[in-house]
Amino acid sequence: EKTSWNTPFVVEHKGTTQAILNGTTRVRSYDIATGKELWSCAGMTTNAIPSVVVKDGIAYAMSGYRGAAAVAVPLDTRGDLGDNGKVAWRMAKGTPYVPSPLLLGDRLWFTQANAQLLTVTDIRTGKPVVDGERLPSVRSFYASPAAAAGRIYFCDQSGVTLVLKAADGVEVLATNRLDDPIDASPAIVGKQIFLRGAKYVYCIENQ
């Protein structure tokens, strides 16, 4: 592949440890012990940046530059699935360019391209429960969403952090503003949230 900008996801499944990487045109899985390719699935867009997430034996991969693609691939898969091989589901709209999706419970949260259009899907079916809803007070994202204590945190590039309730709908709990651009994803440790801006690093403690 020409480019791959994401962090590999390493997971053990039925005695085999897989390293799963998203890349231009396709996502691939390798046996970490031997380097052998276990499976691949075509359909990703150019500049595949979002990292793969995994739950219950399914890998979820997305990309959203000059197109949109998402695929749910069982980890038992072997060989090249191409564009039409059997997977759990595929979708072709609303997927992120830079941010990675957030997997929380049985839902995937992600925004379209780098914009403020939110989609939430059921991981079992790929069907949206929130479909391209516009988030208020934010415009664009490089940071991936993060979750803690029933809340979802979206950090806008302008320095706005939008806090949503982790529910099947858009319920804004808070809108917090910093006079500092943010591209990095929030890091959550215990009751503290760390935000890395262009000028400073911020530590916010939840009560």
C-alpha positions as a Markdown table, in Angstrom:
| # | Residue | x | y | z |
|---|---|---|---|---|
| 1 | Glu | 0.0 | 0.0 | 0.0 |
| 2 | Lys | 1.1 | 3.6 | -0.7 |
| 3 | Thr | 0.4 | 4.9 | 2.8 |
| 4 | Ser | -0.7 | 3.7 | 6.3 |
| 5 | Trp | -0.9 | 6.3 | 9.0 |
| 6 | Asn | -2.5 | 4.4 | 11.8 |
| 7 | Thr | -1.4 | 2.5 | 14.9 |
| 8 | Pro | -1.6 | -1.3 | 14.5 |
| 9 | Phe | -4.1 | -3.1 | 16.7 |
| 10 | Val | -2.6 | -6.3 | 18.3 |
| 11 | Val | -5.1 | -8.9 | 19.5 |
| 12 | Glu | -5.0 | -12.6 | 20.5 |
| 13 | His | -7.7 | -14.7 | 19.0 |
| 14 | Lys | -8.0 | -18.5 | 19.4 |
| 15 | Gly | -4.3 | -18.9 | 20.2 |
| 16 | Thr | -3.0 | -16.6 | 17.4 |
| 17 | Thr | -1.8 | -13.1 | 18.0 |
| 18 | Gln | -2.8 | -10.9 | 15.1 |
| 19 | Ala | -1.4 | -7.4 | 14.1 |
| 20 | Ile | -4.1 | -5.6 | 12.1 |
| 21 | Leu | -3.2 | -2.6 | 10.0 |
| 22 | Asn | -5.3 | -0.3 | 8.0 |
| 23 | Gly | -3.8 | 0.9 | 4.7 |
| 24 | Thr | -4.5 | 2.5 | 1.4 |
| 25 | Thr | -6.9 | 0.2 | -0.6 |
| 26 | Arg | -7.1 | -2.5 | 2.1 |
| 27 | Val | -6.8 | -3.6 | 5.7 |
| 28 | Arg | -4.5 | -6.5 | 6.5 |
| 29 | Ser | -3.9 | -8.9 | 9.4 |
| 30 | Tyr | -0.5 | -10.6 | 10.1 |
| 31 | Asp | 0.5 | -13.5 | 12.4 |
| 32 | Ile | 2.7 | -11.6 | 14.8 |
| 33 | Ala | 4.9 | -14.7 | 15.5 |
| 34 | Thr | 5.7 | -15.4 | 11.8 |
| 35 | Gly | 4.9 | -12.2 | 9.9 |
| 36 | Lys | 2.6 | -14.3 | 7.6 |
| 37 | Glu | -0.4 | -12.5 | 6.2 |
| 38 | Leu | -3.5 | -14.1 | 7.7 |
| 39 | Trp | -6.2 | -12.1 | 5.9 |
| 40 | Ser | -6.8 | -9.0 | 3.9 |
| 41 | Cys | -9.9 | -7.0 | 2.8 |
| 42 | Ala | -10.1 | -4.5 | 0.0 |
| 43 | Gly | -12.2 | -1.3 | -0.1 |
| 44 | Met | -10.3 | 1.2 | 2.0 |
| 45 | Thr | -9.8 | 4.7 | 0.6 |
| 46 | Thr | -6.4 | 6.5 | 0.0 |
| 47 | Asn | -4.6 | 7.7 | 3.1 |
| 48 | Ala | -6.1 | 5.3 | 5.5 |
| 49 | Ile | -5.5 | 7.0 | 8.9 |
| 50 | Pro | -8.1 | 5.7 | 11.4 |
| 51 | Ser | -6.9 | 2.8 | 13.5 |
| 52 | Val | -8.7 | -0.5 | 13.6 |
| 53 | Val | -10.8 | -1.4 | 16.7 |
| 54 | Val | -11.7 | -4.9 | 17.8 |
| 55 | Lys | -14.4 | -6.5 | 19.9 |
| 56 | Asp | -15.7 | -10.1 | 20.3 |
| 57 | Gly | -13.7 | -11.5 | 17.4 |
| 58 | Ile | -14.6 | -8.8 | 14.9 |
| 59 | Ala | -12.2 | -6.1 | 13.5 |
| 60 | Tyr | -13.7 | -2.8 | 12.5 |
| 61 | Ala | -11.8 | -0.7 | 10.0 |
| 62 | Met | -12.7 | 2.7 | 8.4 |
| 63 | Ser | -11.3 | 5.3 | 6.1 |
| 64 | Gly | -12.7 | 8.5 | 4.7 |
| 65 | Tyr | -10.4 | 10.5 | 2.4 |
| 66 | Arg | -11.9 | 11.1 | -1.0 |
| 67 | Gly | -14.5 | 8.5 | -0.3 |
| 68 | Ala | -15.9 | 6.5 | 2.6 |
| 69 | Ala | -15.5 | 2.9 | 3.6 |
| 70 | Ala | -16.1 | 0.8 | 6.7 |
| 71 | Val | -15.9 | -3.0 | 7.1 |
| 72 | Ala | -16.3 | -5.5 | 9.9 |
| 73 | Val | -14.1 | -8.5 | 9.4 |
| 74 | Pro | -14.2 | -11.7 | 11.6 |
| 75 | Leu | -10.8 | -12.6 | 13.0 |
| 76 | Asp | -11.3 | -16.2 | 11.9 |
| 77 | Thr | -11.1 | -15.0 | 8.3 |
| 78 | Arg | -8.2 | -16.3 | 6.2 |
| 79 | Gly | -7.0 | -15.3 | 2.7 |
| 80 | Asp | -7.9 | -12.3 | 0.5 |
| 81 | Leu | -11.5 | -11.2 | 0.7 |
| 82 | Gly | -11.1 | -8.7 | -2.1 |
| 83 | Asp | -14.0 | -6.2 | -2.5 |
| 84 | Asn | -16.8 | -8.7 | -2.2 |
| 85 | Gly | -15.7 | -11.4 | 0.2 |
| 86 | Lys | -17.9 | -12.5 | 3.1 |
| 87 | Val | -17.7 | -10.1 | 6.0 |
| 88 | Ala | -20.0 | -9.2 | 8.9 |
| 89 | Trp | -21.0 | -5.9 | 7.2 |
| 90 | Arg | -19.8 | -3.0 | 5.0 |
| 91 | Met | -20.8 | 0.6 | 4.7 |
| 92 | Ala | -19.8 | 3.4 | 2.4 |
| 93 | Lys | -20.8 | 6.8 | 3.9 |
| 94 | Gly | -20.0 | 9.0 | 6.9 |
| 95 | Thr | -16.6 | 7.6 | 7.8 |
| 96 | Pro | -13.7 | 9.5 | 9.3 |
| 97 | Tyr | -10.6 | 10.8 | 7.5 |
| 98 | Val | -8.2 | 11.5 | 10.4 |
| 99 | Pro | -10.0 | 10.5 | 13.7 |
| 100 | Ser | -10.3 | 6.9 | 14.7 |
| 101 | Pro | -13.7 | 5.5 | 15.6 |
| 102 | Leu | -14.7 | 5.1 | 19.2 |
| 103 | Leu | -16.0 | 1.6 | 20.1 |
| 104 | Leu | -18.1 | 1.8 | 23.3 |
| 105 | Gly | -20.4 | -1.1 | 24.3 |
| 106 | Asp | -22.1 | -2.3 | 21.1 |
| 107 | Arg | -21.8 | 1.1 | 19.4 |
| 108 | Leu | -19.2 | 2.7 | 17.0 |
| 109 | Trp | -19.0 | 6.5 | 17.2 |
| 110 | Phe | -17.4 | 8.4 | 14.4 |
| 111 | Thr | -17.5 | 11.6 | 12.4 |
| 112 | Gln | -17.6 | 12.1 | 8.7 |
| 113 | Ala | -14.2 | 13.1 | 7.1 |
| 114 | Asn | -12.9 | 15.7 | 9.5 |
| 115 | Ala | -16.3 | 17.4 | 9.9 |
| 116 | Gln | -18.9 | 17.6 | 12.7 |
| 117 | Leu | -21.3 | 15.1 | 11.3 |
| 118 | Leu | -21.8 | 12.3 | 13.8 |
| 119 | Thr | -22.8 | 8.7 | 13.0 |
| 120 | Val | -23.3 | 6.0 | 15.6 |
| 121 | Thr | -23.7 | 2.4 | 14.4 |
| 122 | Asp | -24.7 | -0.9 | 15.9 |
| 123 | Ile | -21.6 | -3.1 | 15.8 |
| 124 | Arg | -23.6 | -6.2 | 15.1 |
| 125 | Thr | -25.4 | -5.0 | 12.0 |
| 126 | Gly | -23.6 | -1.9 | 10.9 |
| 127 | Lys | -27.0 | 0.0 | 10.9 |
| 128 | Pro | -26.9 | 3.6 | 12.1 |
| 129 | Val | -28.7 | 4.6 | 15.2 |
| 130 | Val | -27.5 | 8.2 | 14.7 |
| 131 | Asp | -27.0 | 9.0 | 11.0 |
| 132 | Gly | -25.0 | 12.1 | 10.0 |
| 133 | Glu | -26.3 | 14.4 | 12.7 |
| 134 | Arg | -24.5 | 17.8 | 12.9 |
| 135 | Leu | -22.8 | 18.4 | 16.3 |
| 136 | Pro | -23.2 | 22.0 | 17.7 |
| 137 | Ser | -20.4 | 24.4 | 18.5 |
| 138 | Val | -17.7 | 22.4 | 16.7 |
| 139 | Arg | -16.4 | 22.4 | 13.1 |
| 140 | Ser | -13.5 | 20.0 | 12.4 |
| 141 | Phe | -11.6 | 17.1 | 14.1 |
| 142 | Tyr | -8.2 | 15.6 | 14.0 |
| 143 | Ala | -8.5 | 14.1 | 17.5 |
| 144 | Ser | -10.2 | 10.8 | 18.0 |
| 145 | Pro | -13.2 | 10.8 | 20.4 |
| 146 | Ala | -12.7 | 9.3 | 23.9 |
| 147 | Ala | -15.1 | 8.0 | 26.5 |
| 148 | Ala | -15.3 | 7.8 | 30.3 |
| 149 | Ala | -18.0 | 7.6 | 32.9 |
| 150 | Gly | -20.9 | 7.6 | 30.4 |
| 151 | Arg | -19.6 | 10.6 | 28.5 |
| 152 | Ile | -18.1 | 11.0 | 25.0 |
| 153 | Tyr | -15.4 | 13.7 | 24.5 |
| 154 | Phe | -14.9 | 15.3 | 21.1 |
| 155 | Cys | -12.0 | 17.8 | 20.8 |
| 156 | Asp | -12.4 | 20.3 | 18.0 |
| 157 | Gln | -9.3 | 21.7 | 16.2 |
| 158 | Ser | -10.2 | 25.2 | 17.5 |
| 159 | Gly | -9.9 | 24.1 | 21.1 |
| 160 | Val | -13.6 | 23.3 | 21.9 |
| 161 | Thr | -14.3 | 20.1 | 23.7 |
| 162 | Leu | -17.9 | 18.9 | 23.2 |
| 163 | Val | -19.1 | 16.4 | 25.9 |
| 164 | Leu | -22.0 | 14.1 | 24.9 |
| 165 | Lys | -24.0 | 11.6 | 26.9 |
| 166 | Ala | -23.2 | 8.0 | 25.8 |
| 167 | Ala | -26.6 | 7.2 | 24.5 |
| 168 | Asp | -28.5 | 6.5 | 21.3 |
| 169 | Gly | -28.8 | 10.2 | 20.4 |
| 170 | Val | -27.0 | 13.5 | 20.6 |
| 171 | Glu | -27.4 | 14.9 | 24.1 |
| 172 | Val | -24.9 | 17.7 | 24.9 |
| 173 | Leu | -23.7 | 17.7 | 28.5 |
| 174 | Ala | -21.1 | 20.5 | 28.2 |
| 175 | Thr | -19.2 | 22.7 | 25.8 |
| 176 | Asn | -15.7 | 23.6 | 27.1 |
| 177 | Arg | -13.5 | 26.1 | 25.3 |
| 178 | Leu | -9.7 | 26.6 | 25.4 |
| 179 | Asp | -7.9 | 29.4 | 23.6 |
| 180 | Asp | -5.5 | 26.8 | 22.0 |
| 181 | Pro | -5.9 | 24.6 | 18.9 |
| 182 | Ile | -6.1 | 20.9 | 19.6 |
| 183 | Asp | -5.2 | 18.1 | 17.1 |
| 184 | Ala | -4.2 | 15.4 | 19.6 |
| 185 | Ser | -6.7 | 12.9 | 21.0 |
| 186 | Pro | -7.6 | 13.3 | 24.7 |
| 187 | Ala | -6.0 | 10.9 | 27.2 |
| 188 | Ile | -8.0 | 9.8 | 30.2 |
| 189 | Val | -6.4 | 8.5 | 33.3 |
| 190 | Gly | -8.6 | 7.8 | 36.3 |
| 191 | Lys | -10.6 | 11.1 | 36.9 |
| 192 | Gln | -8.1 | 13.2 | 34.9 |
| 193 | Ile | -8.3 | 14.2 | 31.2 |
| 194 | Phe | -5.1 | 15.4 | 29.5 |
| 195 | Leu | -5.4 | 17.6 | 26.5 |
| 196 | Arg | -2.4 | 18.6 | 24.3 |
| 197 | Gly | -2.9 | 21.9 | 22.6 |
| 198 | Ala | -0.6 | 23.8 | 20.2 |
| 199 | Lys | 0.8 | 25.8 | 23.1 |
| 200 | Tyr | 0.2 | 23.9 | 26.4 |
| 201 | Val | -0.8 | 20.6 | 27.9 |
| 202 | Tyr | -3.9 | 20.8 | 30.1 |
| 203 | Cys | -5.0 | 18.5 | 32.9 |
| 204 | Ile | -8.6 | 18.6 | 33.8 |
| 205 | Glu | -10.0 | 16.7 | 36.8 |
| 206 | Asn | -13.6 | 15.4 | 36.9 |
| 207 | Gln | -15.4 | 15.4 | 40.2 |
